[in-house]
Amino acid sequence: MMQISPEIQLFIREHSSDDVRVLALQAKKYPDIDMPTVITQIAGRKVAAEKIPSWWEIEKIWYPKHLSLEQCSSEITARYKARLLQGDSLTDLTGGFGIDCSFLATGFKSATYVERQEELCEIAAHNFPVLNLNHINIKNEDGVTYLQAMSPVDCLFLDPARRNEHGGKTVAISDCEPNVAELEELLLQKANRVMIKLSPMLDLSLALKELKQTQEVHILSVNNECKELLILLGQTSPAEISIHCVNLFTKGTQKEQHFVFTREQEQCSECTYTDSLETYLYEPNASLLKAGAFRSIAAAYPVRKLHPNSHLYTSDTFIENFPGRIFRIVNQCSFNKKEVKENLADLKKANVTVRNFPATVAELRKRIHLAEGGDTYLFASTLNNGQKVLIRCEKV
């Protein structure tokens, strides 16, 4: 049974900013201190400071070993998920550290956390009351076994384990445990609505082919890094599945970016291509790129696409609410040595991105002698007429 005594709590507080590796080497100095527990808690708090800031503020929260913490959702994505599910009863079949369960549970009268690892259940049993979540029941059981015997609830949540038996990360649904494609029918017998969190590396087309009762897809990015693929299953299959491309921000004052489209809309959307660049360059956010909303974006905003395979857009007027990064074009040139020298000679460093271009970022850096970083952005791409261009920009 996991216990953290007041003495250990005090030690953790006093050493919270210490380097845990150094602390581990000093274990003999503190014979009365359970150093493995201390190390786990201090390391956990450091991760939480960025990943789960509202929990980090609460000293009484207990943390699990690193792997469970690495695999858990961040607070910002957990809060987003909580916006999608509400009702009377919820069951989280893959409880883990309990981040998702704790935030989802706020929208339900009762919730059940199911987890087969005893230590994680003990941590959840301690943390939930600390968070005033006294309506969550804890079941130390295998999720699938529990699912088979449970009474129906309003909503189910699953975050299948995405590691194979050798510890490597897996991305196919069939490689995840449990295999939600095999369980789909049973899941929908037990709940009206089912949310499944999948790897952002998973092929969306493949997921939709395997999960027949998909109603919605939500692709979540945080600070423009794709983090989660959420599939919502329901009792009916819509004619068209809405795909929500979401970019959440934890830094700065940027507002959440949210773009919705369907694959049918994508196929029939009008998209204008261009042989020339205008004043601004637009790069769709990571969720849009993952979803493949390339034509839909061009139809929704007054922009022109550089090329069918160059997922960059341009316009003369500034489109403030474009869901992605916006740049002002400083100049452009071909990959010709003379032009590169004329337009980029003063550049010592830049943030380089390649989109539909016959060279890698590393090759470009070497050829143009550029270090990484700075305030200049260099995009290497191809225009609709096949012309290869280097586009020098500054962020708006």
Short mmCIF file of C-alpha atoms in Angstrom, two decimals:
data_model
loop_
_atom_site.label_atom_id
_atom_site.label_comp_id
_atom_site.label_asym_id
_atom_site.label_seq_id
_atom_site.Cartn_x
_atom_site.Cartn_y
_atom_site.Cartn_z
CA MET A 1 0.00 0.00 0.00
CA MET A 2 1.46 3.32 -1.05
CA GLN A 3 1.83 5.85 1.76
CA ILE A 4 3.54 9.23 1.90
CA SER A 5 4.18 10.30 5.48
CA PRO A 6 4.19 13.94 6.66
CA GLU A 7 8.01 13.67 7.01
CA ILE A 8 8.35 12.57 3.39
CA GLN A 9 5.96 15.35 2.29
CA LEU A 10 8.14 17.90 4.10
CA PHE A 11 11.30 16.48 2.52
CA ILE A 12 9.68 16.64 -0.93
CA ARG A 13 8.67 20.27 -0.34
CA GLU A 14 12.17 21.25 0.80
CA HIS A 15 13.85 19.50 -2.14
CA SER A 16 11.25 20.20 -4.84
CA SER A 17 13.69 22.13 -7.02
CA ASP A 18 16.57 19.65 -6.63
CA ASP A 19 17.96 17.66 -9.53
CA VAL A 20 16.50 14.19 -8.91
CA ARG A 21 19.58 12.47 -10.36
CA VAL A 22 21.82 14.23 -7.84
CA LEU A 23 19.33 13.51 -5.06
CA ALA A 24 19.30 9.81 -5.94
CA LEU A 25 23.08 9.67 -5.50
CA GLN A 26 22.75 11.27 -2.05
CA ALA A 27 20.35 8.62 -0.71
CA LYS A 28 22.83 7.42 1.93
CA LYS A 29 22.80 10.90 3.50
CA TYR A 30 19.12 10.41 4.33
CA PRO A 31 18.76 6.86 5.71
CA ASP A 32 15.28 7.53 7.13
CA ILE A 33 13.89 8.81 3.85
CA ASP A 34 12.20 6.56 1.29
CA MET A 35 14.26 7.97 -1.57
CA PRO A 36 12.56 6.09 -4.48
CA THR A 37 9.21 7.59 -3.43
CA VAL A 38 10.75 11.04 -3.04
CA ILE A 39 12.38 10.85 -6.49
CA THR A 40 9.10 9.74 -8.12
CA GLN A 41 7.15 12.56 -6.46
CA ILE A 42 9.65 15.35 -7.19
CA ALA A 43 10.05 14.18 -10.81
CA GLY A 44 6.26 13.95 -11.10
CA ARG A 45 5.75 17.45 -9.80
CA LYS A 46 8.24 18.78 -12.32
CA VAL A 47 6.33 17.16 -15.19
CA ALA A 48 3.02 18.38 -13.74
CA ALA A 49 4.22 21.99 -13.61
CA GLU A 50 3.95 22.09 -17.38
CA LYS A 51 1.57 19.25 -18.18
CA ILE A 52 -1.04 19.56 -15.39
CA PRO A 53 -0.55 23.05 -13.90
CA SER A 54 -3.69 23.04 -11.72
CA TRP A 55 -2.56 19.80 -10.04
CA TRP A 56 0.99 21.04 -9.58
CA GLU A 57 -0.40 23.78 -7.34
CA ILE A 58 -1.81 21.14 -4.94
CA GLU A 59 0.89 19.72 -2.68
CA LYS A 60 -1.14 16.70 -1.60
CA ILE A 61 -1.35 15.20 -5.11
CA TRP A 62 0.54 11.92 -5.51
CA TYR A 63 2.34 11.06 -8.74
CA PRO A 64 3.01 7.70 -10.42
CA LYS A 65 6.17 6.39 -12.05
CA HIS A 66 7.40 8.20 -15.14
CA LEU A 67 5.80 5.98 -17.82
CA SER A 68 2.25 6.55 -16.56
CA LEU A 69 2.95 10.27 -16.40
CA GLU A 70 4.45 10.31 -19.89
CA GLN A 71 1.42 8.52 -21.33
CA CYS A 72 -1.27 10.59 -19.62
CA SER A 73 -3.10 13.49 -21.23
CA SER A 74 -2.15 17.06 -20.55
CA GLU A 75 -4.57 19.24 -18.63
CA ILE A 76 -5.42 21.34 -21.67
CA THR A 77 -6.44 18.31 -23.78
CA ALA A 78 -8.31 16.73 -20.84
CA ARG A 79 -10.31 19.95 -20.40
CA TYR A 80 -11.15 19.91 -24.10
CA LYS A 81 -12.41 16.32 -23.89
CA ALA A 82 -14.59 17.28 -20.93
CA ARG A 83 -16.41 19.73 -23.22
CA LEU A 84 -17.49 16.84 -25.45
CA LEU A 85 -18.98 14.41 -22.93
CA GLN A 86 -21.69 15.07 -20.33
CA GLY A 87 -24.41 12.99 -18.73
CA ASP A 88 -25.38 11.06 -15.62
CA SER A 89 -22.84 8.24 -15.69
CA LEU A 90 -19.33 7.78 -17.08
CA THR A 91 -16.90 4.87 -17.02
CA ASP A 92 -13.22 5.27 -17.86
CA LEU A 93 -12.03 1.77 -18.76
CA THR A 94 -8.33 2.67 -18.93
CA GLY A 95 -7.91 4.88 -15.86
CA GLY A 96 -4.13 5.31 -15.79
CA PHE A 97 -3.02 8.31 -13.75
CA GLY A 98 -6.60 9.59 -13.83
CA ILE A 99 -6.13 12.92 -15.61
CA ASP A 100 -8.82 12.31 -18.23
CA CYS A 101 -11.15 10.67 -15.73
CA SER A 102 -10.86 13.55 -13.28
CA PHE A 103 -11.69 16.23 -15.84
CA LEU A 104 -14.37 14.19 -17.63
CA ALA A 105 -16.03 13.32 -14.31
CA THR A 106 -16.89 16.98 -13.68
CA GLY A 107 -19.62 16.66 -16.33
CA PHE A 108 -21.27 13.60 -14.74
CA LYS A 109 -23.24 12.79 -11.59
CA SER A 110 -21.29 9.56 -11.10
CA ALA A 111 -18.12 8.15 -12.63
CA THR A 112 -16.16 4.91 -12.46
CA TYR A 113 -12.40 4.67 -12.89
CA VAL A 114 -11.20 1.21 -13.97
CA GLU A 115 -7.49 0.36 -13.84
CA ARG A 116 -5.71 -2.98 -13.54
CA GLN A 117 -2.53 -1.63 -11.92
CA GLU A 118 -3.04 -1.60 -8.17
CA GLU A 119 -0.59 1.23 -7.53
CA LEU A 120 -2.38 3.55 -9.96
CA CYS A 121 -5.68 2.73 -8.24
CA GLU A 122 -4.14 3.65 -4.88
CA ILE A 123 -2.91 6.94 -6.30
CA ALA A 124 -6.34 7.67 -7.79
CA ALA A 125 -8.05 6.76 -4.49
CA HIS A 126 -5.84 9.34 -2.79
CA ASN A 127 -5.98 12.07 -5.46
CA PHE A 128 -9.69 12.15 -6.35
CA PRO A 129 -10.85 13.21 -2.85
CA VAL A 130 -8.02 15.78 -2.73
CA LEU A 131 -9.56 17.19 -5.94
CA ASN A 132 -13.08 17.10 -4.42
CA LEU A 133 -14.07 14.36 -6.85
CA ASN A 134 -15.88 12.18 -4.35
CA HIS A 135 -18.31 10.83 -6.94
CA ILE A 136 -15.71 8.66 -8.71
CA ASN A 137 -15.73 4.94 -7.86
CA ILE A 138 -12.44 3.08 -8.27
CA LYS A 139 -12.27 -0.46 -9.64
CA ASN A 140 -8.95 -2.32 -9.66
CA GLU A 141 -9.86 -4.58 -12.58
CA ASP A 142 -9.02 -5.29 -16.19
CA GLY A 143 -10.96 -2.87 -18.40
CA VAL A 144 -12.28 -5.45 -20.86
CA THR A 145 -13.35 -7.86 -18.11
CA TYR A 146 -15.13 -5.00 -16.37
CA LEU A 147 -16.77 -3.90 -19.64
CA GLN A 148 -18.23 -7.35 -20.26
CA ALA A 149 -19.94 -7.46 -16.86
CA MET A 150 -20.85 -3.81 -16.28
CA SER A 151 -24.30 -2.23 -16.42
CA PRO A 152 -24.85 0.31 -19.21
CA VAL A 153 -23.77 3.93 -18.67
CA ASP A 154 -24.23 7.16 -20.62
CA CYS A 155 -20.61 7.44 -21.75
CA LEU A 156 -17.47 5.35 -21.95
CA PHE A 157 -13.91 6.58 -22.32
CA LEU A 158 -10.90 4.54 -23.43
CA ASP A 159 -7.27 5.38 -23.99
CA PRO A 160 -5.84 2.08 -25.26
CA ALA A 161 -2.23 1.30 -24.36
CA ARG A 162 -0.11 2.10 -27.37
CA ARG A 163 2.97 0.06 -26.55
CA ASN A 164 3.87 -3.40 -27.76
CA GLU A 165 5.31 -6.13 -25.56
CA HIS A 166 8.83 -4.84 -26.20
CA GLY A 167 7.97 -1.37 -24.92
CA GLY A 168 7.95 0.28 -28.35
CA LYS A 169 5.20 2.70 -29.32
CA THR A 170 2.51 1.33 -31.62
CA VAL A 171 0.04 3.26 -33.76
CA ALA A 172 -2.29 0.74 -35.41
CA ILE A 173 -5.62 0.09 -33.67
CA SER A 174 -4.94 -3.65 -33.82
CA ASP A 175 -1.65 -3.12 -31.97
CA CYS A 176 -3.33 -1.27 -29.12
CA GLU A 177 -4.60 -2.88 -25.96
CA PRO A 178 -7.51 -3.25 -25.80
CA ASN A 179 -8.29 -3.53 -29.52
CA VAL A 180 -11.22 -1.10 -29.71
CA ALA A 181 -12.18 -2.15 -33.24
CA GLU A 182 -12.95 -5.65 -31.96
CA LEU A 183 -14.84 -4.21 -28.99
CA GLU A 184 -16.86 -1.59 -30.89
CA GLU A 185 -20.16 -3.49 -30.82
CA LEU A 186 -19.87 -4.31 -27.11
CA LEU A 187 -18.85 -0.75 -26.25
CA LEU A 188 -22.00 0.59 -27.91
CA GLN A 189 -24.14 -1.95 -26.09
CA LYS A 190 -22.83 -0.51 -22.83
CA ALA A 191 -22.97 3.22 -23.64
CA ASN A 192 -24.77 5.67 -25.91
CA ARG A 193 -21.56 7.52 -26.57
CA VAL A 194 -17.98 6.28 -26.56
CA MET A 195 -14.83 8.40 -26.73
CA ILE A 196 -11.60 6.73 -27.80
CA LYS A 197 -8.26 8.48 -27.58
CA LEU A 198 -5.82 7.24 -30.21
CA SER A 199 -2.29 8.03 -31.30
CA PRO A 200 -1.90 11.14 -33.48
CA MET A 201 0.34 8.95 -35.66
CA LEU A 202 -2.59 6.72 -36.62
CA ASP A 203 -3.83 6.89 -40.20
CA LEU A 204 -7.25 8.57 -39.98
CA SER A 205 -8.67 6.78 -43.04
CA LEU A 206 -7.68 3.47 -41.50
CA ALA A 207 -9.29 4.36 -38.17
CA LEU A 208 -12.57 5.35 -39.85
CA LYS A 209 -12.58 2.13 -41.84
CA GLU A 210 -12.17 0.05 -38.69
CA LEU A 211 -14.54 1.98 -36.41
CA LYS A 212 -17.84 1.81 -38.28
CA GLN A 213 -19.95 3.79 -35.80
CA THR A 214 -17.79 6.92 -35.78
CA GLN A 215 -19.84 10.10 -35.46
CA GLU A 216 -17.11 12.70 -34.93
CA VAL A 217 -13.35 13.00 -35.09
CA HIS A 218 -11.39 15.56 -33.08
CA ILE A 219 -7.71 16.06 -33.88
CA LEU A 220 -6.03 17.92 -31.04
CA SER A 221 -2.81 19.87 -31.31
CA VAL A 222 -1.18 21.83 -28.51
CA ASN A 223 1.00 24.77 -29.54
CA ASN A 224 0.86 23.39 -33.09
CA GLU A 225 2.09 19.92 -32.16
CA CYS A 226 -0.37 17.13 -32.91
CA LYS A 227 -1.13 15.30 -29.65
CA GLU A 228 -4.35 13.29 -29.81
CA LEU A 229 -6.80 11.74 -32.22
CA LEU A 230 -10.22 11.44 -30.60
CA ILE A 231 -12.91 9.23 -32.11
CA LEU A 232 -16.48 9.57 -30.87
CA LEU A 233 -18.72 6.58 -31.47
CA GLY A 234 -22.51 6.70 -31.26
CA GLN A 235 -25.62 4.65 -31.88
CA THR A 236 -26.17 6.04 -35.38
CA SER A 237 -23.76 6.56 -38.26
CA PRO A 238 -24.04 10.07 -39.76
CA ALA A 239 -24.07 10.51 -43.53
CA GLU A 240 -20.89 12.57 -43.17
CA ILE A 241 -18.44 12.44 -40.27
CA SER A 242 -17.46 15.86 -38.98
CA ILE A 243 -13.73 16.25 -38.47
CA HIS A 244 -12.75 18.89 -35.92
CA CYS A 245 -9.22 20.26 -36.31
CA VAL A 246 -8.28 21.92 -33.04
CA ASN A 247 -5.14 23.78 -32.03
CA LEU A 248 -4.93 24.69 -28.34
CA PHE A 249 -2.42 27.09 -26.85
CA THR A 250 -0.66 27.05 -23.49
CA LYS A 251 1.70 29.88 -24.39
CA GLY A 252 0.93 33.48 -25.26
CA THR A 253 -2.54 34.91 -25.77
CA GLN A 254 -3.55 33.11 -28.94
CA LYS A 255 -7.12 31.88 -29.12
CA GLU A 256 -8.01 28.26 -29.77
CA GLN A 257 -8.14 27.46 -33.49
CA HIS A 258 -11.07 25.27 -34.52
CA PHE A 259 -11.91 24.23 -38.07
CA VAL A 260 -14.59 21.67 -38.97
CA PHE A 261 -15.01 19.86 -42.27
CA THR A 262 -16.07 16.51 -43.70
CA ARG A 263 -14.17 14.30 -46.11
CA GLU A 264 -17.00 14.70 -48.62
CA GLN A 265 -16.63 18.50 -48.44
CA GLU A 266 -12.90 18.14 -48.94
CA GLN A 267 -13.40 16.19 -52.15
CA CYS A 268 -15.76 18.70 -53.74
CA SER A 269 -14.27 21.97 -52.40
CA GLU A 270 -13.09 24.55 -54.91
CA CYS A 271 -9.38 25.23 -54.61
CA THR A 272 -7.46 27.87 -56.54
CA TYR A 273 -3.78 27.29 -57.25
CA THR A 274 -1.23 29.96 -58.00
CA ASP A 275 1.95 30.48 -60.00
CA SER A 276 2.93 33.53 -57.95
CA LEU A 277 3.22 34.58 -54.33
CA GLU A 278 1.31 37.47 -52.83
CA THR A 279 1.89 39.44 -49.60
CA TYR A 280 1.18 36.79 -46.97
CA LEU A 281 2.01 33.11 -46.58
CA TYR A 282 -0.17 30.76 -44.52
CA GLU A 283 0.77 27.40 -43.06
CA PRO A 284 -2.21 25.38 -41.74
CA ASN A 285 -1.85 24.13 -38.17
CA ALA A 286 -0.74 20.58 -37.39
CA SER A 287 -4.31 19.30 -36.90
CA LEU A 288 -5.38 20.52 -40.34
CA LEU A 289 -2.34 18.97 -41.96
CA LYS A 290 -3.03 15.69 -40.15
CA ALA A 291 -6.69 15.74 -41.23
CA GLY A 292 -5.88 16.57 -44.85
CA ALA A 293 -8.20 19.59 -45.04
CA PHE A 294 -6.19 21.07 -47.88
CA ARG A 295 -8.97 22.06 -50.29
CA SER A 296 -11.50 22.86 -47.56
CA ILE A 297 -9.21 25.54 -46.13
CA ALA A 298 -8.86 27.19 -49.54
CA ALA A 299 -12.64 27.17 -49.90
CA ALA A 300 -13.25 28.59 -46.42
CA TYR A 301 -10.71 31.45 -46.61
CA PRO A 302 -9.78 33.81 -49.47
CA VAL A 303 -6.39 32.18 -50.08
CA ARG A 304 -4.71 30.47 -53.00
CA LYS A 305 -2.77 27.24 -52.67
CA LEU A 306 0.77 27.16 -53.96
CA HIS A 307 0.46 23.70 -55.58
CA PRO A 308 -1.72 20.58 -55.13
CA ASN A 309 1.11 19.01 -53.08
CA SER A 310 2.46 22.18 -51.44
CA HIS A 311 0.33 22.69 -48.36
CA LEU A 312 0.99 26.41 -48.13
CA TYR A 313 -1.33 29.26 -49.09
CA THR A 314 -0.98 32.90 -50.05
CA SER A 315 -3.11 36.05 -50.17
CA ASP A 316 -2.73 39.78 -50.65
CA THR A 317 -4.97 40.67 -47.72
CA PHE A 318 -4.19 39.71 -44.14
CA ILE A 319 -6.54 36.98 -42.84
CA GLU A 320 -6.23 37.28 -39.09
CA ASN A 321 -8.32 34.25 -38.14
CA PHE A 322 -6.61 31.74 -40.44
CA PRO A 323 -6.15 28.50 -38.44
CA GLY A 324 -2.40 28.23 -38.62
CA ARG A 325 0.76 30.27 -38.75
CA ILE A 326 0.78 33.52 -40.72
CA PHE A 327 3.85 35.09 -42.29
CA ARG A 328 4.62 38.25 -44.22
CA ILE A 329 6.69 37.48 -47.31
CA VAL A 330 9.93 39.49 -47.36
CA ASN A 331 11.26 38.16 -50.65
CA GLN A 332 11.47 35.04 -52.78
CA CYS A 333 14.00 33.45 -55.07
CA SER A 334 14.69 30.30 -57.00
CA PHE A 335 17.23 27.71 -55.88
CA ASN A 336 19.67 29.26 -58.35
CA LYS A 337 23.03 29.99 -56.65
CA LYS A 338 23.14 33.62 -57.82
CA GLU A 339 19.57 34.36 -56.69
CA VAL A 340 20.14 32.67 -53.35
CA LYS A 341 23.21 34.86 -52.81
CA GLU A 342 21.33 38.05 -53.74
CA ASN A 343 18.31 37.35 -51.54
CA LEU A 344 19.70 35.40 -48.61
CA ALA A 345 23.36 36.44 -48.31
CA ASP A 346 22.72 38.45 -45.13
CA LEU A 347 21.06 35.52 -43.39
CA LYS A 348 23.08 33.69 -40.75
CA LYS A 349 20.23 31.69 -39.25
CA ALA A 350 16.59 30.91 -40.01
CA ASN A 351 13.75 28.52 -39.22
CA VAL A 352 13.61 26.32 -42.31
CA THR A 353 10.54 24.37 -43.47
CA VAL A 354 10.32 22.17 -46.55
CA ARG A 355 6.96 21.59 -48.27
CA ASN A 356 6.97 19.70 -51.59
CA PHE A 357 10.60 20.47 -52.39
CA PRO A 358 13.39 18.18 -53.67
CA ALA A 359 15.76 18.76 -50.74
CA THR A 360 15.66 18.14 -47.01
CA VAL A 361 15.97 20.80 -44.33
CA ALA A 362 19.48 19.54 -43.53
CA GLU A 363 20.54 19.75 -47.19
CA LEU A 364 19.18 23.28 -47.48
CA ARG A 365 20.95 24.44 -44.35
CA LYS A 366 24.22 23.03 -45.61
CA ARG A 367 23.87 24.59 -49.04
CA ILE A 368 22.82 28.04 -47.81
CA HIS A 369 25.04 27.91 -44.67
CA LEU A 370 22.21 28.59 -42.23
CA ALA A 371 22.08 27.90 -38.51
CA GLU A 372 18.77 27.04 -36.79
CA GLY A 373 16.64 29.73 -35.12
CA GLY A 374 16.20 33.47 -35.28
CA ASP A 375 13.22 35.55 -36.40
CA THR A 376 13.43 34.71 -40.10
CA TYR A 377 11.42 31.86 -41.59
CA LEU A 378 12.45 30.22 -44.82
CA PHE A 379 10.00 28.00 -46.70
CA ALA A 380 11.20 25.86 -49.59
CA SER A 381 8.30 24.86 -51.79
CA THR A 382 6.90 24.48 -55.30
CA LEU A 383 4.42 26.74 -57.11
CA ASN A 384 1.62 25.50 -59.34
CA ASN A 385 3.70 25.95 -62.51
CA GLY A 386 6.37 23.67 -61.05
CA GLN A 387 8.76 26.47 -60.12
CA LYS A 388 10.85 25.75 -57.03
CA VAL A 389 10.96 28.70 -54.63
CA LEU A 390 12.64 29.77 -51.43
CA ILE A 391 10.29 32.08 -49.57
CA ARG A 392 11.78 34.37 -46.95
CA CYS A 393 9.25 35.44 -44.34
CA GLU A 394 8.75 37.04 -40.99
CA LYS A 395 6.04 35.96 -38.58
CA VAL A 396 3.01 38.20 -38.25
#
